[in-house]
JSON list of C-alpha atoms in Angstrom, two decimals:
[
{"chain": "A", "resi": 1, "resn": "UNK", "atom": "CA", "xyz": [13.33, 20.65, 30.96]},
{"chain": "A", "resi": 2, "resn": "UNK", "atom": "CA", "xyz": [16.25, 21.10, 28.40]},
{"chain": "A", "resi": 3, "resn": "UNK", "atom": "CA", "xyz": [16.28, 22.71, 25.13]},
{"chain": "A", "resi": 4, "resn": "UNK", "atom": "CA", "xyz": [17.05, 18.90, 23.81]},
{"chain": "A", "resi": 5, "resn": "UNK", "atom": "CA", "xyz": [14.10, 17.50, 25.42]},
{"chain": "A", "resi": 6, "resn": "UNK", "atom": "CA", "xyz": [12.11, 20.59, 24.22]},
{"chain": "A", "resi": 7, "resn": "UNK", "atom": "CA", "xyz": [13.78, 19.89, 20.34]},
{"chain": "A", "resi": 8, "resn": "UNK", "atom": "CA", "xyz": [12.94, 15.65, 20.93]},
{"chain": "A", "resi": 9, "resn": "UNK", "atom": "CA", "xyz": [9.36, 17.13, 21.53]},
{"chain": "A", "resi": 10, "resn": "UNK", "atom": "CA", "xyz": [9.24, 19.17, 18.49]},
{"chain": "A", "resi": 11, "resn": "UNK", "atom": "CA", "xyz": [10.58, 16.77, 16.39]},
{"chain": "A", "resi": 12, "resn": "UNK", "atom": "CA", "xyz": [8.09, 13.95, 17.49]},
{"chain": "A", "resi": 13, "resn": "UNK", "atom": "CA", "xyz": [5.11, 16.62, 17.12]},
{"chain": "A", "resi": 14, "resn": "UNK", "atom": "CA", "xyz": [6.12, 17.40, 13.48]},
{"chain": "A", "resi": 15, "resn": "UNK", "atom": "CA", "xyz": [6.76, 14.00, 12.36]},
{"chain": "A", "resi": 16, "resn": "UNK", "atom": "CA", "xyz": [2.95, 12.57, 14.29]},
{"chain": "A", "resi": 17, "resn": "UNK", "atom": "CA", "xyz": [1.54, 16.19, 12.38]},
{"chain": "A", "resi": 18, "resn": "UNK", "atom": "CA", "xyz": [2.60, 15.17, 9.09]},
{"chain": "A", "resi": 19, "resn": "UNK", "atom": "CA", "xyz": [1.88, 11.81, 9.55]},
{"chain": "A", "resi": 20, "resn": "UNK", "atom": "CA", "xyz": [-1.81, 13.03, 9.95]},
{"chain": "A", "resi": 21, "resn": "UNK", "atom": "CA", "xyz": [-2.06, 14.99, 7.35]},
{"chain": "A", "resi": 22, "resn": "UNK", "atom": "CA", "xyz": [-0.33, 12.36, 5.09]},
{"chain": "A", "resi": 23, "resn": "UNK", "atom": "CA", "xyz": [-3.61, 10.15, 6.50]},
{"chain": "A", "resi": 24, "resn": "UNK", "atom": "CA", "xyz": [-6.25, 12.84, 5.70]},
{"chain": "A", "resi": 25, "resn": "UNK", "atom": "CA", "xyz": [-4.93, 13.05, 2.20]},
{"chain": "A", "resi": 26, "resn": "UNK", "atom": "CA", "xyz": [-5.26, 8.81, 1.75]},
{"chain": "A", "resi": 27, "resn": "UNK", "atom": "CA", "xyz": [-8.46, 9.10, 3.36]},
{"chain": "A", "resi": 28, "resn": "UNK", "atom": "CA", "xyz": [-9.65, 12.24, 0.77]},
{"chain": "A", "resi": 29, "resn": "UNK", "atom": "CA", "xyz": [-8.36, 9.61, -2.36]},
{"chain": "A", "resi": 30, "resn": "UNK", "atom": "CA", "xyz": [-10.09, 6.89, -1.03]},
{"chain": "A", "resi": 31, "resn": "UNK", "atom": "CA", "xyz": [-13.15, 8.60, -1.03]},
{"chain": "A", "resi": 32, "resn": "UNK", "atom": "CA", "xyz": [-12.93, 11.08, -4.45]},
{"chain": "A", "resi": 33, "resn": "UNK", "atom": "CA", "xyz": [-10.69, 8.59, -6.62]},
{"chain": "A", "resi": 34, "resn": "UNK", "atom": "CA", "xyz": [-12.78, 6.98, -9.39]},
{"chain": "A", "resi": 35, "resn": "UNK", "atom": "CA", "xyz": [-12.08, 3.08, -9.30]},
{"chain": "A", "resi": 36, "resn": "UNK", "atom": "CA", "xyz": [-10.28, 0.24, -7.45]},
{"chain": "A", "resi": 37, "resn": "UNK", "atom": "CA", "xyz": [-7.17, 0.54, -8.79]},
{"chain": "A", "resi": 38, "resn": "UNK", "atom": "CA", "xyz": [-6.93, 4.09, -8.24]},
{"chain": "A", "resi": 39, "resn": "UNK", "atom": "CA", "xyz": [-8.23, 4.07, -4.18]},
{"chain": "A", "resi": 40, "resn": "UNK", "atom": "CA", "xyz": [-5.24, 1.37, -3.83]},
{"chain": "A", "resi": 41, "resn": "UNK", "atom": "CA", "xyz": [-2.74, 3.17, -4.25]},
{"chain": "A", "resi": 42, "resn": "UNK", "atom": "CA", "xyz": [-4.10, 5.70, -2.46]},
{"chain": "A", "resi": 43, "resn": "UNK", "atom": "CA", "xyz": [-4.53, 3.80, 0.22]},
{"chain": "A", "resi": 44, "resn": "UNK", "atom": "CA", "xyz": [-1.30, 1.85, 0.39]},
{"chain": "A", "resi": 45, "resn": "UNK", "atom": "CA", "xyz": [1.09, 4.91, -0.67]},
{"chain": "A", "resi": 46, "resn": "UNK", "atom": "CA", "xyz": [-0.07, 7.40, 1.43]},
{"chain": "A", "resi": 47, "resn": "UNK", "atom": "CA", "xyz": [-1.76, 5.75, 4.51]},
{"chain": "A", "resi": 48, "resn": "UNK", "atom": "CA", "xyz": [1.77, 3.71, 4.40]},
{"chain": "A", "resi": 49, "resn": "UNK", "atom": "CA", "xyz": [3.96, 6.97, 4.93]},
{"chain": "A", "resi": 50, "resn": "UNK", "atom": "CA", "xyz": [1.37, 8.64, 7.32]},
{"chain": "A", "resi": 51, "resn": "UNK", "atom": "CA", "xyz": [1.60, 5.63, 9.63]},
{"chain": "A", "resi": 52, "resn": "UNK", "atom": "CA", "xyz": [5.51, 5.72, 9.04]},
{"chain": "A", "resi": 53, "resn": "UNK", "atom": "CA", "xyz": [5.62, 9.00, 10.19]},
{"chain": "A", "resi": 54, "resn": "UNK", "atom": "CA", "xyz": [3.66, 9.21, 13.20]},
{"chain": "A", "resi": 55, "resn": "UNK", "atom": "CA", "xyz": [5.02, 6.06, 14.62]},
{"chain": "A", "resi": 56, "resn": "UNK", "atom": "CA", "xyz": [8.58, 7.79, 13.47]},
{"chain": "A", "resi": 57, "resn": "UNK", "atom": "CA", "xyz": [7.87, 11.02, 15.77]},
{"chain": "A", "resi": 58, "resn": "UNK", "atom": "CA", "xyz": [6.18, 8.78, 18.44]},
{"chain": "A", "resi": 59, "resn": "UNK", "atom": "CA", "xyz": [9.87, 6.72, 18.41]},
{"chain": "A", "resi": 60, "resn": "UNK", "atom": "CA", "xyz": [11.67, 9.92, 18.39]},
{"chain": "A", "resi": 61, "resn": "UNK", "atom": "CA", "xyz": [9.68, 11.66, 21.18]},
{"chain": "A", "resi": 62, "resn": "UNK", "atom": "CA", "xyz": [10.22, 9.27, 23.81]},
{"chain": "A", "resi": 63, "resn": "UNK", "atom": "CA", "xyz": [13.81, 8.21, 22.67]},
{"chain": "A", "resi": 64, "resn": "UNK", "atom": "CA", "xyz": [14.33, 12.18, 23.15]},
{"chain": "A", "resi": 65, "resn": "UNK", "atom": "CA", "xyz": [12.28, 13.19, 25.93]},
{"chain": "A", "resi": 66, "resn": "UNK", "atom": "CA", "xyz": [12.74, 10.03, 28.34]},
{"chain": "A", "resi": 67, "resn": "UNK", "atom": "CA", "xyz": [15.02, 7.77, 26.95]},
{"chain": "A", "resi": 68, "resn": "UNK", "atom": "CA", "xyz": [12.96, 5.16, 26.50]},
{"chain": "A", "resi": 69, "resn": "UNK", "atom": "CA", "xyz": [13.23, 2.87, 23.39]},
{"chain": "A", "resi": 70, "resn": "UNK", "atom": "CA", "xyz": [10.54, 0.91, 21.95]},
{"chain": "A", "resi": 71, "resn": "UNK", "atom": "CA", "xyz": [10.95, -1.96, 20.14]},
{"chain": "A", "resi": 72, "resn": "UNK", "atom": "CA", "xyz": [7.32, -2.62, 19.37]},
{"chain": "A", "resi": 73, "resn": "UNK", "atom": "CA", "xyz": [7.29, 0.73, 17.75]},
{"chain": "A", "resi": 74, "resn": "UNK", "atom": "CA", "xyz": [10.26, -0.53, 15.40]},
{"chain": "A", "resi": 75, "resn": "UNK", "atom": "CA", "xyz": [8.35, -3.71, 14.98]},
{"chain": "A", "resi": 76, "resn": "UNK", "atom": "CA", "xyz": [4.93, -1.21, 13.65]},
{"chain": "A", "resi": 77, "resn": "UNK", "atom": "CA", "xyz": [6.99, 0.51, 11.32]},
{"chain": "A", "resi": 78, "resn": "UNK", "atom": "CA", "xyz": [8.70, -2.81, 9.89]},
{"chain": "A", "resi": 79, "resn": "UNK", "atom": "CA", "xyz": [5.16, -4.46, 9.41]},
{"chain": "A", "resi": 80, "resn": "UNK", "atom": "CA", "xyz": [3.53, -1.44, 8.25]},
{"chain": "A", "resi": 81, "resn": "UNK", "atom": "CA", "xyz": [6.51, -0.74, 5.97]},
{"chain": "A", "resi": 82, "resn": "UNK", "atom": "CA", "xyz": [6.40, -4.29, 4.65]},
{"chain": "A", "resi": 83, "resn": "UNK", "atom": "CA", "xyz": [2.96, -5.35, 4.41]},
{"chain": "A", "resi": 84, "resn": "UNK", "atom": "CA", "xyz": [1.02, -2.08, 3.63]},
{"chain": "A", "resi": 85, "resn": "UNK", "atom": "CA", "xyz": [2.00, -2.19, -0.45]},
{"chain": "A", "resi": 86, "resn": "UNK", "atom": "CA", "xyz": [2.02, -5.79, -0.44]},
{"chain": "A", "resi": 87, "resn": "UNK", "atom": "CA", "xyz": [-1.31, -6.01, 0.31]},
{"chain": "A", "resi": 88, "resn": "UNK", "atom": "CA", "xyz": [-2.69, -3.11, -1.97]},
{"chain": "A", "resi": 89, "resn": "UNK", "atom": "CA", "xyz": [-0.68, -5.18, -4.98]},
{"chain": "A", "resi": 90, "resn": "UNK", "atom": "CA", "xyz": [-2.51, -8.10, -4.13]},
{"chain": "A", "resi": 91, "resn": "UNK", "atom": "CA", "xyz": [-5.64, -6.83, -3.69]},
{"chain": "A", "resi": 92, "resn": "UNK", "atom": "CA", "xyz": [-5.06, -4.59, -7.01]},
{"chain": "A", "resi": 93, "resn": "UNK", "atom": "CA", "xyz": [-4.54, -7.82, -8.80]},
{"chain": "A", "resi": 94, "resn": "UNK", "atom": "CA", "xyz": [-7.01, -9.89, -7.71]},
{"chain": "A", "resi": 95, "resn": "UNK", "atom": "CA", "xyz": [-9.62, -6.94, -9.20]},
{"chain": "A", "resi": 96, "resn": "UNK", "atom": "CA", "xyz": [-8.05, -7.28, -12.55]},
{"chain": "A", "resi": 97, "resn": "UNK", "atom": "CA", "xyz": [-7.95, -11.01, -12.29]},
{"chain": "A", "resi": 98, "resn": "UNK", "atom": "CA", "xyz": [-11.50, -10.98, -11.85]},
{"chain": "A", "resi": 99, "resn": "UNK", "atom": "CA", "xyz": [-12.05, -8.38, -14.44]},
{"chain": "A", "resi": 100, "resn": "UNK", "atom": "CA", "xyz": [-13.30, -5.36, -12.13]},
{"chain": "A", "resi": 101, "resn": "UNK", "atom": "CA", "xyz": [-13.51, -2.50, -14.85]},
{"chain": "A", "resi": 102, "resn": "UNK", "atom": "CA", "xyz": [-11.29, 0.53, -15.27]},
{"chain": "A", "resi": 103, "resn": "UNK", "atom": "CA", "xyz": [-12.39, 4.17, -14.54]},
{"chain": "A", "resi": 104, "resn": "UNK", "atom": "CA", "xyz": [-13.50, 6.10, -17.76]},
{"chain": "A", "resi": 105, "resn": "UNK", "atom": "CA", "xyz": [-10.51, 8.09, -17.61]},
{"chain": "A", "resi": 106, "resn": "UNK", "atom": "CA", "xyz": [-8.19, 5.60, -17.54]},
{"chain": "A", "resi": 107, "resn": "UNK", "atom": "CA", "xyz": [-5.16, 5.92, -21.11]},
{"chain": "A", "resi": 108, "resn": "UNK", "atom": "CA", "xyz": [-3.40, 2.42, -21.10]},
{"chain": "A", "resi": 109, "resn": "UNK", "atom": "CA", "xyz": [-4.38, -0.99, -19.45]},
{"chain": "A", "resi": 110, "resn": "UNK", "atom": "CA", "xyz": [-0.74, -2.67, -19.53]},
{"chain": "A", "resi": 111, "resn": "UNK", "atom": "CA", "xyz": [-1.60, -5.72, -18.33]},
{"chain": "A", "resi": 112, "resn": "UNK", "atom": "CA", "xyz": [-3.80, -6.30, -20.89]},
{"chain": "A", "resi": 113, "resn": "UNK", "atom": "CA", "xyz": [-1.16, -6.93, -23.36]},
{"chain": "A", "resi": 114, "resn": "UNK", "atom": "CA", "xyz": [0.62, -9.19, -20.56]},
{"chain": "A", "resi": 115, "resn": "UNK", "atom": "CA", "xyz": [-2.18, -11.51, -20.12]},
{"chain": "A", "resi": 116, "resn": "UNK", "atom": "CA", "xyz": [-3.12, -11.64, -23.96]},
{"chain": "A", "resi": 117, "resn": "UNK", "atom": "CA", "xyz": [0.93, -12.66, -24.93]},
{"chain": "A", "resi": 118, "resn": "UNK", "atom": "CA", "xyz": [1.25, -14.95, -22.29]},
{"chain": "A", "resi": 119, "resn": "UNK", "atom": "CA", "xyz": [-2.10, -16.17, -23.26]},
{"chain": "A", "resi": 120, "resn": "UNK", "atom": "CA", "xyz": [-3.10, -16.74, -19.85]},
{"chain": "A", "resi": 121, "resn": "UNK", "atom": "CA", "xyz": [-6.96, -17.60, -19.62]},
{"chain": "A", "resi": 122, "resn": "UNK", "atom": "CA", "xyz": [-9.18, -18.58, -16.46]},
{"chain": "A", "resi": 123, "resn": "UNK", "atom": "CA", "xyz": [-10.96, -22.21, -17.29]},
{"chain": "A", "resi": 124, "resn": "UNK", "atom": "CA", "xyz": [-13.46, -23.61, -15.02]},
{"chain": "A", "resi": 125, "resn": "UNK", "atom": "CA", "xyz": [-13.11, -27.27, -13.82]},
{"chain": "A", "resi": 126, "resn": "UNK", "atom": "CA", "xyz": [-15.38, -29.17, -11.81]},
{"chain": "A", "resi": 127, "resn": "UNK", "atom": "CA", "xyz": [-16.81, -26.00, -9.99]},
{"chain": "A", "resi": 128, "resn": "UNK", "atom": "CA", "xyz": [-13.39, -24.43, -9.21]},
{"chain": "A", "resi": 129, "resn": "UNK", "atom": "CA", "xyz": [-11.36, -21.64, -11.42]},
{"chain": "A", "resi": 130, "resn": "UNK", "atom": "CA", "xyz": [-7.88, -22.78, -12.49]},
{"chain": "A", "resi": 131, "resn": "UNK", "atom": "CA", "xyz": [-5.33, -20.65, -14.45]},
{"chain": "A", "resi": 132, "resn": "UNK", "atom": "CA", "xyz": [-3.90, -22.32, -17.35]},
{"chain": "A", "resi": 133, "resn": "UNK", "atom": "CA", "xyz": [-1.09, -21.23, -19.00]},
{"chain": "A", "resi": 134, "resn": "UNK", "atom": "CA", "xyz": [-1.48, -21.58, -22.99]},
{"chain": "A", "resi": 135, "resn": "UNK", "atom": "CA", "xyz": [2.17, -20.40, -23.97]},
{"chain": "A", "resi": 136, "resn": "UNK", "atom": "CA", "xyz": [4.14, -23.30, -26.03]},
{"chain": "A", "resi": 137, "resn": "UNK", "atom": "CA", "xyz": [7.84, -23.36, -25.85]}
]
């Protein structure tokens, strides 16, 4: 064993270590952060670089150590990377759309003063929700 295989492994063990940690700390919001909106981005900020990371050093170690290249591991981190805060927007959105209330503590709802200039109001129609835009031009 080499002192580069040796630095590959130390590498890939830091990255994976901070990784988890980066994990523990979404998991700790999701569970102590007051409301929806709050656990989201949590979730999708933090879990999003933990993942990153570990399947970064995982990459790393066996490019390193073996030289063996993974292209499903690029694939993880492109997918993860892509669809991870996409998905916590969309979910965050579709609580406010359906008017899932702020924490206590929460200073400024900005979308508030979106939705009430563009006048944007939910009207129900034969048994299914539509959006209706009421802004005139």
């Amino acid at each position: 064993m080499n002192a580069s295989d040796e630095i590959g492994e130390v590498v890939g063990a830091v990255l994976i270590l901070i990784g988890a940690i980066f994990s523990l700390i979404s998991a700790i919001g999701i569970v102590r952060l007051p409301d929806v909106y709050t656990r989201s981005h949590a979730a999708s900020k933090s879990s999003t670089l933990g993942v990153l990371c570990a399947l970064l050093g995982t990459l790393l170690y066996f490019i390193i150590s073996d030289g063996f290249f993974s292209i499903r591991l690029i694939l993880g981190i492109f997918f993860v990377f892509l669809t991870a805060p996409v998905a916590a927007h969309v979910i965050t959105r579709a609580a406010y759309r359906d008017k899932v209330p702020l924490a206590e503590q929460s200073v400024q709802d900005e979308l508030q003063d979106y939705y009430r200039e563009n006048e944007i109001v939910e009207v129900e129609v034969e048994d299914k929700a539509e959006v209706v835009n009421l802004q005139t031009k």
